Short mmCIF file of C-alpha atoms and ligand atoms in Angstrom, two decimals:
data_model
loop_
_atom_site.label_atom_id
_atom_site.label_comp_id
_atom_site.label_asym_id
_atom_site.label_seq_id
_atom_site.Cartn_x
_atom_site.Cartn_y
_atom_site.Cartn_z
CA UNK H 1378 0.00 0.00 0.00
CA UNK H 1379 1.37 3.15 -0.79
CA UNK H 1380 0.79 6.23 1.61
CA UNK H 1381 -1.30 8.97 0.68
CA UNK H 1382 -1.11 12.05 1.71
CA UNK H 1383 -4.14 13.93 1.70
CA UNK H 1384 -4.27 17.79 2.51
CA UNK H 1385 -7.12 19.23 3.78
CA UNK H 1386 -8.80 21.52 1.28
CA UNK H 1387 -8.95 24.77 3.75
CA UNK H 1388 -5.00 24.38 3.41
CA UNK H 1389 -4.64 23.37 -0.40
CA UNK H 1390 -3.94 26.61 -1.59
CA UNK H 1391 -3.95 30.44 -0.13
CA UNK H 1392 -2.58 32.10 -3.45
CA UNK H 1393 -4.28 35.75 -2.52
CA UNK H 1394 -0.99 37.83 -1.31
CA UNK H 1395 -1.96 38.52 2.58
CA UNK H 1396 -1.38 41.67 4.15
CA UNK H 1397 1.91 42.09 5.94
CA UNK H 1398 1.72 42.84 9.76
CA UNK H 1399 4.43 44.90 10.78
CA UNK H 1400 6.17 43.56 13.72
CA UNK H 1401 4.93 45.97 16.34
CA UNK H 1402 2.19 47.19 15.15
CA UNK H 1403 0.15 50.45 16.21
CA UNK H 1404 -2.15 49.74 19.15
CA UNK H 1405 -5.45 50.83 18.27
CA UNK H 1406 -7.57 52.32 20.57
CA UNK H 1407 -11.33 51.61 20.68
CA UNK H 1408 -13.41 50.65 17.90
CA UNK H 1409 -12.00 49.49 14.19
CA UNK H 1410 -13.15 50.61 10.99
CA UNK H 1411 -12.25 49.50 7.57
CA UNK H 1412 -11.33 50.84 4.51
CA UNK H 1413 -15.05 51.48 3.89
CA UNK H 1414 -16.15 52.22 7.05
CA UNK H 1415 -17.44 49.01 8.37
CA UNK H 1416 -16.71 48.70 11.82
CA UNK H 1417 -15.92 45.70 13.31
CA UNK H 1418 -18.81 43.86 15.31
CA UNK H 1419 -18.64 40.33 15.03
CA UNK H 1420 -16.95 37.65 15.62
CA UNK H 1421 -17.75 34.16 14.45
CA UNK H 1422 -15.54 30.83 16.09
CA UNK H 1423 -15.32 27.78 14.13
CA UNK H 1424 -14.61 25.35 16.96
CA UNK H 1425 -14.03 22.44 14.97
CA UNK H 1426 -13.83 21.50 11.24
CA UNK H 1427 -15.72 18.23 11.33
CA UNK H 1428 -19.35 17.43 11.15
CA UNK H 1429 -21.68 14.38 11.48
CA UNK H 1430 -23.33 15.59 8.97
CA UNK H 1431 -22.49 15.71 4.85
CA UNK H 1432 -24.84 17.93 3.52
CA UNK H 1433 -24.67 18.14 -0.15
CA UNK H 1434 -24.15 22.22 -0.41
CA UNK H 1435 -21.94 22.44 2.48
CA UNK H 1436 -19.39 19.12 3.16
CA UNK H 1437 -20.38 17.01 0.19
CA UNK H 1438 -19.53 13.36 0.54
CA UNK H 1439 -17.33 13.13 -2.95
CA UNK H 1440 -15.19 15.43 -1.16
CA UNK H 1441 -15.20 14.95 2.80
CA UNK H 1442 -14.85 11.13 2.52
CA UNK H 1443 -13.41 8.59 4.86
CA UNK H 1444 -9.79 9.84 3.66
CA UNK H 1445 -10.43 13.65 3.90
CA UNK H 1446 -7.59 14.88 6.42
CA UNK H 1447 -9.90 17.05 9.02
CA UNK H 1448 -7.13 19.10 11.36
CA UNK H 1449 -5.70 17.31 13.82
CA UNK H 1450 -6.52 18.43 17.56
CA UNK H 1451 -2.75 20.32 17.93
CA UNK H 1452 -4.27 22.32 15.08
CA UNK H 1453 -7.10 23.36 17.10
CA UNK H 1454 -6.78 26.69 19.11
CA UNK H 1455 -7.69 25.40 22.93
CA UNK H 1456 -10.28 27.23 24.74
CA UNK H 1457 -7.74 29.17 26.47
CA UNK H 1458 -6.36 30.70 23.13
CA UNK H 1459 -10.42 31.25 21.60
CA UNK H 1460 -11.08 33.51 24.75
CA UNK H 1461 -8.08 35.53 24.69
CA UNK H 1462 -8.45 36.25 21.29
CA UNK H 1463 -12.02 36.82 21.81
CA UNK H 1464 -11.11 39.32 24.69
CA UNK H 1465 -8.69 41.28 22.56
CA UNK H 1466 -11.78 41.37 19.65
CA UNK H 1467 -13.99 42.35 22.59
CA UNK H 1468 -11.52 45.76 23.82
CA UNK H 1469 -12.04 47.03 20.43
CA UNK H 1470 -15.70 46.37 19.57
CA UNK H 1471 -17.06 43.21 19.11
CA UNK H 1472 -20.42 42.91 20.55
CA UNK H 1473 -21.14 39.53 19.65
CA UNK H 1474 -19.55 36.27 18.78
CA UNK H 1475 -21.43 33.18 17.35
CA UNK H 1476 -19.52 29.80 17.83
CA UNK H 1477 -19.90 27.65 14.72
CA UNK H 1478 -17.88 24.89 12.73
CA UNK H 1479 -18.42 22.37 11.42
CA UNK H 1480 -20.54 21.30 13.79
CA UNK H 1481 -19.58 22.93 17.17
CA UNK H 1482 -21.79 20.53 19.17
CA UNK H 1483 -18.87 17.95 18.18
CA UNK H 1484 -15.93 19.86 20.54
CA UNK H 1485 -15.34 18.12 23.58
CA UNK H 1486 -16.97 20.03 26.59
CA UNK H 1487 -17.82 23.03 24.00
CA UNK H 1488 -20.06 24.66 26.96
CA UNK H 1489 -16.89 25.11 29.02
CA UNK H 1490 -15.30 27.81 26.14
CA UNK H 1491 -20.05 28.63 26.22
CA UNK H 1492 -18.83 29.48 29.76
CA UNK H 1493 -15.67 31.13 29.27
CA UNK H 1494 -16.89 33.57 26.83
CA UNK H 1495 -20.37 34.43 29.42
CA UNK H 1496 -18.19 36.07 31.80
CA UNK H 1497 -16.28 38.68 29.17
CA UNK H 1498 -18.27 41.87 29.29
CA UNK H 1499 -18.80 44.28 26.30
CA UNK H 1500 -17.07 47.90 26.43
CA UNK H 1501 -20.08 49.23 27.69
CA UNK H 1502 -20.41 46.29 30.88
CA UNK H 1503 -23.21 44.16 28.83
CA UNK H 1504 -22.51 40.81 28.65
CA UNK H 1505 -21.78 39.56 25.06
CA UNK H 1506 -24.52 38.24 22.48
CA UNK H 1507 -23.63 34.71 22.85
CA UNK H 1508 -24.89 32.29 20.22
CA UNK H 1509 -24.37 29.34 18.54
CA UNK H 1510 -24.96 27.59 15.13
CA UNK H 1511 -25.94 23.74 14.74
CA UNK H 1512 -27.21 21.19 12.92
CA UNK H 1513 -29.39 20.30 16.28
CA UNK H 1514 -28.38 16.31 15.78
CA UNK H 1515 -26.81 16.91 19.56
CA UNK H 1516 -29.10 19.77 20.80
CA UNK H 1517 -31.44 17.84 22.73
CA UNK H 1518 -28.71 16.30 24.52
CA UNK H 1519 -26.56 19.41 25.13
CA UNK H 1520 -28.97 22.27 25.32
CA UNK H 1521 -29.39 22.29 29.37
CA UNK H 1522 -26.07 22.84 29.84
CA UNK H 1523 -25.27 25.03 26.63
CA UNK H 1524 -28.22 27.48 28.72
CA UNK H 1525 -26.90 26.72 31.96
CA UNK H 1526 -23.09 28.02 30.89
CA UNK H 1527 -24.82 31.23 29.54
CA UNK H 1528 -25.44 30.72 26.12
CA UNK H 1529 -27.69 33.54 25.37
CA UNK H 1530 -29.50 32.08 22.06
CA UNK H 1531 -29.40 29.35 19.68
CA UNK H 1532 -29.84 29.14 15.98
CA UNK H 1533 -30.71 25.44 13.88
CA UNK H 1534 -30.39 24.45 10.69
CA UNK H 1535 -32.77 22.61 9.44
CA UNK H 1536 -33.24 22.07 5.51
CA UNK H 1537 -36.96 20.39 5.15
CA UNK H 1538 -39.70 18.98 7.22
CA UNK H 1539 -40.09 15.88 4.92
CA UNK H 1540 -38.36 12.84 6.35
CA UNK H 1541 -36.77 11.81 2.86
CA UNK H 1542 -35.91 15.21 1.64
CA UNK H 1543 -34.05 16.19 4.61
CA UNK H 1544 -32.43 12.54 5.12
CA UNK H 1545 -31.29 12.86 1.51
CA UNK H 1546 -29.85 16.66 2.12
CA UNK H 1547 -27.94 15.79 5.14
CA UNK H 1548 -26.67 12.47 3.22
CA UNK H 1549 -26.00 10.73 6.27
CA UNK H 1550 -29.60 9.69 6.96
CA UNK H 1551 -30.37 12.03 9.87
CA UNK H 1552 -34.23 11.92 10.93
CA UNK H 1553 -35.93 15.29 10.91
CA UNK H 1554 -37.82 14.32 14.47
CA UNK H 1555 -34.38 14.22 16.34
CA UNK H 1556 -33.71 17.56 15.31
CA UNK H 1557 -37.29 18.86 15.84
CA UNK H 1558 -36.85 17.25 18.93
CA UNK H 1559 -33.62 19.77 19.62
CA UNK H 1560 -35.40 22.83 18.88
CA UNK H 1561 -38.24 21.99 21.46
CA UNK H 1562 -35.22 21.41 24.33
CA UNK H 1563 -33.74 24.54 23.25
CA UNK H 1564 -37.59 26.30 23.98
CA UNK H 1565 -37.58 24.33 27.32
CA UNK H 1566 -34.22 24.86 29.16
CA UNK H 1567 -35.24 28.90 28.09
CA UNK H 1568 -33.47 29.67 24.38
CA UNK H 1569 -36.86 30.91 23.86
CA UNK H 1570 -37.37 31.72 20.06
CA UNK H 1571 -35.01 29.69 18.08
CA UNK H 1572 -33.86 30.47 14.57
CA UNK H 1573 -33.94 27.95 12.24
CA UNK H 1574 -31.51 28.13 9.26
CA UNK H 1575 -33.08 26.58 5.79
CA UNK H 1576 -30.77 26.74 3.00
CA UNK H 1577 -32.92 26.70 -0.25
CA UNK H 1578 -31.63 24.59 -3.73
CA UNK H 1579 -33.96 24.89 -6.75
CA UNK H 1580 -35.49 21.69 -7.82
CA UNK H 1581 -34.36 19.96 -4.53
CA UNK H 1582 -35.87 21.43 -1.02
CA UNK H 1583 -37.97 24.42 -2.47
CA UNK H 1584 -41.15 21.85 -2.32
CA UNK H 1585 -40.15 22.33 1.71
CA UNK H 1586 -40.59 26.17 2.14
CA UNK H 1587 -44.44 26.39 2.83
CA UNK H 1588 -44.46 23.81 5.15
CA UNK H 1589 -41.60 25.05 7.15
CA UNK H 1590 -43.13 28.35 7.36
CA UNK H 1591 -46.26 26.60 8.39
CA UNK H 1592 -45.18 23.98 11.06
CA UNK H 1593 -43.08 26.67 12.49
CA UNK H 1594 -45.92 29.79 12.01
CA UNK H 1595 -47.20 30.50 15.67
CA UNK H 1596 -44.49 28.77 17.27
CA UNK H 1597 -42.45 31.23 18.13
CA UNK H 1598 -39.27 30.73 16.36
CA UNK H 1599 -38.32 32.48 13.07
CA UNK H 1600 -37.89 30.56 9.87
CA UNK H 1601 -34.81 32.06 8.19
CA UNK H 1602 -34.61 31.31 4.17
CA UNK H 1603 -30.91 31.51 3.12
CA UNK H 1604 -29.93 31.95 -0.60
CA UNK H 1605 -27.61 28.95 -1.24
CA UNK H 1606 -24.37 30.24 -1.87
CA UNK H 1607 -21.00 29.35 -3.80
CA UNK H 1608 -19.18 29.15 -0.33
CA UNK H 1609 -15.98 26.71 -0.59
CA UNK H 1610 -14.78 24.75 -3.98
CA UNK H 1611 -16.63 21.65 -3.20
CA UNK H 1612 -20.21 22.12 -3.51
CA UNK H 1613 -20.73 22.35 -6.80
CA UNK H 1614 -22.84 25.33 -6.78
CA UNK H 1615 -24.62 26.97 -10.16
CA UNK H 1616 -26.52 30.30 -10.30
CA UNK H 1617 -29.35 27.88 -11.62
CA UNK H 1618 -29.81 26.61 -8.27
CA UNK H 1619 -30.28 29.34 -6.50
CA UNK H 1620 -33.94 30.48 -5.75
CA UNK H 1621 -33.97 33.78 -5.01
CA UNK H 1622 -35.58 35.11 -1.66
CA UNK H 1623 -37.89 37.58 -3.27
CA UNK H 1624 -39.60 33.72 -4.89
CA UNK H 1625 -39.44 32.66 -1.49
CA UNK H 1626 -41.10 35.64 0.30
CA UNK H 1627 -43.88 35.57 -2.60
CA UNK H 1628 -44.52 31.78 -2.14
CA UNK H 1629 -45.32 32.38 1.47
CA UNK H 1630 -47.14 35.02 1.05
CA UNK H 1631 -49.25 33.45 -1.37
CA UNK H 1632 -50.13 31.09 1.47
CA UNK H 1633 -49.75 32.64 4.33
CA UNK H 1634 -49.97 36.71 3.67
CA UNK H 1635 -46.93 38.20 4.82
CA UNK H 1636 -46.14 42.27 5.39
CA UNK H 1637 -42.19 44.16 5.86
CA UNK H 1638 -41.27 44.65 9.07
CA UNK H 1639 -38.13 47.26 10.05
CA UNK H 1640 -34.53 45.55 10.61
CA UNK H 1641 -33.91 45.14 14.83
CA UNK H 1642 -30.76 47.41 13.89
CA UNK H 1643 -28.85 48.59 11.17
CA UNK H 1644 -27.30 46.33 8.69
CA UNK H 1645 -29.11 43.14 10.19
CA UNK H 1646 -28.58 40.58 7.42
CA UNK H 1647 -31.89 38.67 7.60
CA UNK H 1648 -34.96 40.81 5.71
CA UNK H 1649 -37.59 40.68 8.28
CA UNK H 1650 -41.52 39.64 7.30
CA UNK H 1651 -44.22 38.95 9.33
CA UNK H 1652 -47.38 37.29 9.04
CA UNK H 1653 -50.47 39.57 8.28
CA UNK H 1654 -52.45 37.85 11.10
CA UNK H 1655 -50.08 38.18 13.94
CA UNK H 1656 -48.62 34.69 14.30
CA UNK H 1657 -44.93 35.16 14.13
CA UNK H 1658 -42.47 36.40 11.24
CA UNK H 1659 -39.90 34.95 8.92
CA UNK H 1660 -36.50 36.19 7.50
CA UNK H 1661 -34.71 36.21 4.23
CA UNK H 1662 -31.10 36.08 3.97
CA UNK H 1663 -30.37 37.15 0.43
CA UNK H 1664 -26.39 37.15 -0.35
CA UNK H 1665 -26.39 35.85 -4.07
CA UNK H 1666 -29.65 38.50 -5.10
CA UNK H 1667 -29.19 41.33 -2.83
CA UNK H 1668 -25.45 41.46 -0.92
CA UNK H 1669 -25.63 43.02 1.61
CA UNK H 1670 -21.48 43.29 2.25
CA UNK H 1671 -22.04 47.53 2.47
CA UNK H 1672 -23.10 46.93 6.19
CA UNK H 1673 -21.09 43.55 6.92
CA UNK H 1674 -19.38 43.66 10.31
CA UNK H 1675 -18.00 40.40 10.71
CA UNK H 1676 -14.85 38.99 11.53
CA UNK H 1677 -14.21 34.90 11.06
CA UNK H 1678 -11.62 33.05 12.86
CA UNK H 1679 -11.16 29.76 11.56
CA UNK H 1680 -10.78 26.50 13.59
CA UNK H 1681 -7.12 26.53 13.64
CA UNK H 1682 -7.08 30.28 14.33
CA UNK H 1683 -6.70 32.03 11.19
CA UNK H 1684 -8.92 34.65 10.69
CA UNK H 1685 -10.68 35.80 7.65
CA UNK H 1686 -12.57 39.43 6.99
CA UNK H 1687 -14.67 37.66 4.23
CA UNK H 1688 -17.22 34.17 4.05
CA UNK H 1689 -15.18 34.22 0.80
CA UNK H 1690 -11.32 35.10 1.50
CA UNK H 1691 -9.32 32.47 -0.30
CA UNK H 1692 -6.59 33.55 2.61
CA UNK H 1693 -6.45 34.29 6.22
CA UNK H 1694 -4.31 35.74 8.79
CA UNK H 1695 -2.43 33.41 11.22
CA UNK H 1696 -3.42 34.70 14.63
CA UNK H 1697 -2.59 31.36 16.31
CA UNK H 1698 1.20 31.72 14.96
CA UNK H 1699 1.33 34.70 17.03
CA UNK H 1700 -0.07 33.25 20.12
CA UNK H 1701 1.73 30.58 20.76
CA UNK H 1702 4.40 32.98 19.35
CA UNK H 1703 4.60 34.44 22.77
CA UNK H 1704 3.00 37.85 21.20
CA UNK H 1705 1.61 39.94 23.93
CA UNK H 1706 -2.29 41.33 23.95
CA UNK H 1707 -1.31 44.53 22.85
CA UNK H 1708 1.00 42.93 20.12
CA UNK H 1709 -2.31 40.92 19.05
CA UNK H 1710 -4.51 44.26 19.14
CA UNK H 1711 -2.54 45.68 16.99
CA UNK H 1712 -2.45 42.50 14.10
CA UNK H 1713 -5.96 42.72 14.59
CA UNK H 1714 -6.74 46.17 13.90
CA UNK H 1715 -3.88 46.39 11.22
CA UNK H 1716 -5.79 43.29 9.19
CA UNK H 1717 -9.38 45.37 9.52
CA UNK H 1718 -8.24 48.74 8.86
CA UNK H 1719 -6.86 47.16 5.36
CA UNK H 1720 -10.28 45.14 4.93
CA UNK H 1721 -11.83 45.93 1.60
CA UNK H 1722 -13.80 43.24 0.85
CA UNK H 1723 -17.00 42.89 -0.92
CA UNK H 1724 -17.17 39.32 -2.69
CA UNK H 1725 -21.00 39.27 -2.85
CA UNK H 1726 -21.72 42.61 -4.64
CA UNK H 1727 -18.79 41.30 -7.63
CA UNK H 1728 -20.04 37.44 -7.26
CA UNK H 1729 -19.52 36.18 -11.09
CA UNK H 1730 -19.52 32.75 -13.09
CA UNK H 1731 -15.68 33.59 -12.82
CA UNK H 1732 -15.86 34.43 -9.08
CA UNK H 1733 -17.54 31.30 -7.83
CA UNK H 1734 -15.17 29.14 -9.42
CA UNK H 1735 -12.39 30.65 -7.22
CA UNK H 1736 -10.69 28.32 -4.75
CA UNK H 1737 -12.33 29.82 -1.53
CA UNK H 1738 -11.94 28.25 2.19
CA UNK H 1739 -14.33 26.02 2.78
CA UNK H 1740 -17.37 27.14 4.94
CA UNK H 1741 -16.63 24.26 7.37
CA UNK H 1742 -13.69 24.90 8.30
CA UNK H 1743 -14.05 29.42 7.92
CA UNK H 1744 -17.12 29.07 10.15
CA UNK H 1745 -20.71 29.60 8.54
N1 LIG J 2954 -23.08 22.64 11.48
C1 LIG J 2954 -23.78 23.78 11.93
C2 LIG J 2954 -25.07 23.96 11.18
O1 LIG J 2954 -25.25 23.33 10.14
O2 LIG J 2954 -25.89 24.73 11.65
C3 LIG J 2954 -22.97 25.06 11.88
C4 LIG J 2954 -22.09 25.27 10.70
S1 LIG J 2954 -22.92 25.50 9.15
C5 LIG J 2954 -21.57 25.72 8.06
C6 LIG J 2954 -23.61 27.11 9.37
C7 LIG J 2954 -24.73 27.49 8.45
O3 LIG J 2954 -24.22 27.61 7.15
C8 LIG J 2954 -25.86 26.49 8.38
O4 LIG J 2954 -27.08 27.13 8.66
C9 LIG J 2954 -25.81 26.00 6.96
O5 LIG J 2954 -27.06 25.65 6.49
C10 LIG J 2954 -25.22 27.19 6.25
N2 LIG J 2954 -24.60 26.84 4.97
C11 LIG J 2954 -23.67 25.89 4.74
N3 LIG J 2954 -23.35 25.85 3.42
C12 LIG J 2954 -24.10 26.80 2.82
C13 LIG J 2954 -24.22 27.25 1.47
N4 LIG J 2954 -23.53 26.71 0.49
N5 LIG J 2954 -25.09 28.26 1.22
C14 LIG J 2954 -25.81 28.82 2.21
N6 LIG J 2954 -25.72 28.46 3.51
C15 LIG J 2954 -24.89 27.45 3.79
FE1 LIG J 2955 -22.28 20.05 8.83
FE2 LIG J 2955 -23.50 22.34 9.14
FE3 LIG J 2955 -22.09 21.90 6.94
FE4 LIG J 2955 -24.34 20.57 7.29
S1 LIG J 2955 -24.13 22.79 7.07
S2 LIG J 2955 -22.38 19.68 6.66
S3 LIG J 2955 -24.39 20.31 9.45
S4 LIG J 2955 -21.29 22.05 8.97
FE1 LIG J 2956 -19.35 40.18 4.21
FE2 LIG J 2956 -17.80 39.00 2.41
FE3 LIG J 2956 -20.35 38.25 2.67
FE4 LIG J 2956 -19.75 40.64 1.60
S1 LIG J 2956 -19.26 38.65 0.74
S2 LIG J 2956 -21.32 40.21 3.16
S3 LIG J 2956 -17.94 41.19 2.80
S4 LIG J 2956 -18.74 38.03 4.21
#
């Protein structure tokens, strides 16, 4: 047998020149801005690169197969190293941080970083907006002591109500009643309203987005549609596929009669609707038809501890490298602030056949 040796796709290539940090650079003080104004406000934490799941538009089975070389766990940044970067992205602005992955139910003792991160306080004394991101396969399990840790809110994914459809989109057989099941924990340890992510593909879950807005109508928790998008090299994404929110909205509202409502804040990425007759609201999440990267205020940092000022950068900055580099916080402020003040990205609003066939990081391992 010869050996293979198989390197992961995040790492294949990073071919975009990356922005030199000068050794010591400037300290900033307070908030950062970019090079078009966008300050920094987010922060989402891809806690591991692997997934039980493989579904088709995200980690698609072709690619992440039994020989696909996930990081090892030295690659990982430990919880220690995610809060003190978090802390540094916290001094100068970030308001809220969203762990992710991968699936981030999968790190070992995950609510121990949940509780970690509770205790840092914003710049005004608020504690942070804490959320998380899954694929609910481990919610009903985890979500008492995600809440108890301080998790402030959860968000699901979850593709289609019909058994097969969803079983066939998360190609690893996954019942929809064990993540329905999640989503009802989440309500009863006190999440509250839970979001639940649907990524629409033409022609293969777009039969599923009146019932979703039905079963979930009245519930309490908000329905978000997302555009699918040409995140990553692997999943095979055409502008065919994509069915644009505006169809989505109009479907809905052919059913169940929808009205605008005003963003909670500036630059919130859902578009908000609600239901004519009082019984909850739905979002749209529109980054192929309608970018929305003039407002977009987030940072990534990738499993390993790269981080990224774009769902799209094909490169990232190696914050980890200066971390266990012995760099001081100040010395880590100042990489950070140096990398946004030079951010001038904008992938969605020049998103092209030529674009999307860019090698870009895959979302599983940037953080979705
Ligand atoms: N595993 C968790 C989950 O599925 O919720 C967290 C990570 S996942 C990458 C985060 C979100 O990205 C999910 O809501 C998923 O549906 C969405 N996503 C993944 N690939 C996408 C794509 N190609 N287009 C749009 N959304 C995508
Ligand atoms: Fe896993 Fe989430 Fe990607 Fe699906 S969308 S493969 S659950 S990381
Ligand atoms: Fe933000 Fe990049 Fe998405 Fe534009 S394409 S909204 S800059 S992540």
């Amino acid at each position: 047998m010869t050996d293979r040796i198989v390197i992961p796709i995040a790492e294949r290539r990073y071919d975009a020149a990356l922005p030199h940090v000068p050794e010591s650079p400037e300290p900033p003080s307070g908030r950062l801005f970019d090079t078009r104004g966008r300050r920094m406000h987010d922060l989402r934490i891809s806690v591991t690169d692997r997934c039980n799941f493989r579904c088709t538009y995200c980690m698609p089975k072709s690619v992440f197969d039994k020989d696909y070389a996930f990081l090892p766990q030295s690659s990982l940044l430990s919880f220690e190293e995610i809060a003190r970067v978090v802390r540094v992205f916290v001094a100068h602005g970030v308001e809220k941080v969203r762990l992710t992955g991968g699936e981030p139910l999968l790190r070992k003792d995950v609510e121990r970083l949940v509780g970690m991160l509770a205790e840092l306080r914003t710049a005004s004394g608020e504690p942070l907006d804490l959320t998380l991101t899954t694929n609910g396969s481990l919610l009903a399990r985890k979500a008492r002591a995600l809440r108890d840790a301080g998790l402030r809110r959860v968000t699901v994914s979850l593709d289609a109500l019909d058994d097969a459809t969803f079983r066939a989109m998360n190609d690893v057989d996954f019942p929809v009643a064990d993540v329905l099941a999640g989503i009802e924990a989440a309500k009863a340890v006190g999440f509250g309203s839970v979001k639940v992510n649907m990524v629409v593909k033409r022609g293969v879950n777009d039969d599923q987005i009146v019932p979703m807005a039905a079963y979930f109508r009245g519930s309490g928790h908000i329905v978000r549609f997302i555009e699918f998008m040409d995140v990553g090299a692997s999943n095979g994404w055409r502008l065919d596929d994509v069915l644009p929110s505006r169809e989505v909205v109009a479907r809905i509202d052919a059913a169940h009669p929808l009205e605008p409502v005003d963003p909670n804040y500036p630059g919130e990425v859902a578009e908000r609707w609600r239901y004519r007759d009082g019984t909850g609201e739905i979002g749209v999440i529109s980054s192929v038809t309608q970018p929305f990267c003039g407002e977009c205020s987030r940072a990534r940092l990738s499993t390993e501890g790269r981080l990224y000022t774009c769902l799209f950068a094909s490169a990232g900055h190696d914050l980890r490298g200066l971390l266990r580099g012995g760099c001081d916080d100040v010395q880590l402020a100042g990489a950070v602030s140096h990398l946004w003040a030079l951010r001038a990205d904008h992938y969605s609003e020049v998103r092209s056949a030529e674009t999307a066939g860019l090698r870009k990081i895959e979302m599983s391992y940037i953080g979705g």
